[in-house]
Amino acid sequence: MNLIRNQILLCLALLLFNNCSNDIIQEINEPLIIKFEVFYTLNGDTLLDTGSKVFAYYNINQSNILDYNINNDGRLINPMKSSSIIYPDIQNKIDETGKFTLIPPKGTEDLLVIIWSNFYKERNLKSIFTEYDFYYHGSDQLVKLYFLEKNHGIE
C-alpha cells in the first residue's frame, strides 16, 4: 500500500515540476510599446523635464555593465578595458510635451534604458530601467518618471 502511495506521489511531483517554467520574460505577441513621461520637482511644483536624454541598449542587461561607467553621451565604458565601449542603439530626448515612446525590435530579450534629467543635469541625475521593468506588464506601457529635488537615486 505504501509503495503504491509513494509511486503516485512521485508521479504527481514529477508532473508538477515538469510543468514549472523558469522563463523570466513573458511572451508578448504584440510589439512592446513603452511610453515615458518625465518630470522634475522644484519648490513643490511638478514640471516637464523636456530635453532629458534617453538612451536605449538592445541585448544589454544591467549585469553586463556592472564594471562600466555611464557617460552623459550614452556611451558605457569599462575603465579596466578602455577599448570596451557600448554605444546606445537609440539616442533621443524627451520632447516638449515631456514624452518619449520606445518600441524595441520584436524578440529583444535584454533591454536597458537610461534617462538622464535635463533640468538636474549638473547633478547627473539619471534613472535606469531594465527588461524586468517592462516585460511583466504587457505590450503597451506608460512609465512616469519623477526626478526629485532631494533625489535618493543615482547621483
XYZ file of C-alpha atoms in Angstrom:
155
model
C 0.000 0.000 0.000
C 2.810 2.394 0.911
C 4.633 1.537 -2.311
C 1.611 2.437 -4.454
C 1.020 5.639 -2.497
C 4.703 6.649 -2.877
C 4.613 5.908 -6.609
C 1.501 8.061 -7.019
C 3.101 10.912 -5.034
C 6.261 10.629 -7.119
C 4.266 10.791 -10.360
C 2.327 13.818 -9.135
C 5.546 15.559 -8.078
C 7.140 14.875 -11.470
C 4.098 16.266 -13.273
C 4.097 19.341 -11.075
C 7.803 20.095 -11.533
C 7.694 19.287 -15.221
C 5.052 21.974 -15.788
C 7.051 24.670 -13.961
C 8.940 27.168 -16.080
C 11.996 29.273 -15.419
C 11.094 31.801 -18.107
C 11.579 35.291 -16.728
C 10.207 37.154 -19.716
C 6.626 36.616 -20.767
C 5.921 36.085 -24.433
C 4.257 39.160 -25.856
C 2.513 38.683 -29.182
C 2.197 42.388 -29.855
C 5.145 44.755 -30.119
C 6.305 46.263 -26.858
C 5.456 49.968 -26.733
C 6.876 51.925 -23.805
C 5.672 55.491 -23.337
C 7.795 57.553 -20.990
C 6.637 60.749 -19.315
C 9.430 62.559 -17.465
C 9.042 65.236 -14.798
C 11.115 67.068 -12.209
C 10.055 68.725 -8.987
C 11.111 72.161 -7.837
C 9.746 74.005 -4.809
C 6.829 71.588 -4.611
C 5.866 72.021 -8.289
C 5.975 69.179 -10.817
C 7.187 70.271 -14.243
C 8.002 68.565 -17.554
C 11.672 67.602 -17.841
C 11.889 68.350 -21.571
C 15.189 67.704 -23.262
C 16.119 64.847 -20.926
C 18.358 62.367 -22.714
C 17.082 58.864 -23.460
C 19.487 56.043 -24.256
C 18.279 52.535 -25.121
C 20.514 49.489 -25.452
C 19.203 46.299 -27.021
C 20.622 42.932 -25.936
C 22.370 44.557 -22.967
C 21.217 43.955 -19.415
C 22.310 45.529 -16.184
C 24.568 42.633 -15.217
C 26.542 43.166 -18.462
C 27.583 46.660 -17.380
C 28.423 46.270 -13.701
C 32.018 47.404 -14.286
C 31.099 50.190 -16.703
C 30.847 53.950 -16.267
C 27.921 55.754 -17.860
C 28.979 58.820 -19.839
C 26.499 61.641 -20.356
C 26.661 60.995 -24.118
C 25.273 57.478 -23.562
C 28.495 55.553 -24.013
C 29.104 52.809 -21.473
C 32.842 52.493 -20.880
C 34.707 49.812 -18.956
C 37.560 51.645 -17.173
C 39.554 48.386 -16.943
C 39.388 47.920 -20.718
C 39.302 51.291 -22.454
C 38.538 49.571 -25.749
C 35.351 48.095 -24.287
C 32.716 50.689 -25.164
C 29.000 50.051 -25.590
C 27.085 52.568 -27.686
C 23.328 53.075 -27.347
C 21.112 51.658 -30.069
C 18.739 54.596 -29.617
C 19.601 58.148 -28.564
C 16.815 60.653 -28.240
C 15.348 63.326 -25.993
C 12.129 63.808 -24.117
C 10.014 66.098 -26.317
C 8.315 69.396 -25.441
C 5.281 67.506 -24.123
C 7.513 65.620 -21.671
C 7.112 62.333 -23.563
C 9.100 59.767 -25.498
C 7.921 56.467 -26.991
C 10.243 53.490 -27.353
C 9.391 50.454 -29.487
C 12.178 47.873 -29.196
C 12.570 45.368 -32.036
C 10.388 42.303 -31.619
C 12.279 39.500 -29.920
C 14.514 41.823 -27.890
C 15.080 39.938 -24.651
C 17.581 42.189 -22.897
C 16.808 45.877 -22.722
C 18.476 48.696 -20.843
C 17.075 52.236 -20.835
C 18.801 55.198 -19.209
C 17.037 58.544 -18.833
C 19.235 61.468 -17.832
C 17.459 64.518 -16.381
C 17.901 67.727 -18.349
C 16.827 70.010 -15.506
C 19.104 68.347 -12.959
C 21.956 67.699 -15.407
C 24.511 69.424 -13.139
C 23.674 66.768 -10.516
C 23.883 63.992 -13.124
C 20.507 62.589 -12.076
C 19.560 59.548 -14.116
C 17.291 56.565 -13.892
C 17.958 53.088 -15.249
C 15.305 50.614 -16.406
C 15.844 47.008 -17.458
C 13.797 44.360 -19.240
C 12.464 43.278 -15.845
C 10.708 46.635 -15.552
C 8.871 46.141 -18.848
C 8.230 42.561 -19.903
C 5.963 41.677 -16.997
C 3.424 44.390 -17.740
C 2.067 43.658 -21.198
C 2.727 45.227 -24.562
C 1.528 48.825 -24.072
C 3.035 50.577 -21.067
C 3.243 54.030 -19.544
C 6.224 54.867 -17.341
C 6.078 58.100 -15.358
C 9.455 59.176 -14.029
C 9.904 61.933 -11.454
C 13.300 63.467 -10.695
C 13.030 64.941 -7.215
C 14.800 67.905 -5.627
C 16.096 65.620 -2.892
C 16.693 62.554 -5.002
C 17.807 59.349 -3.337
C 18.572 57.711 -6.666
C 21.763 57.613 -8.676
C 23.846 60.790 -8.442
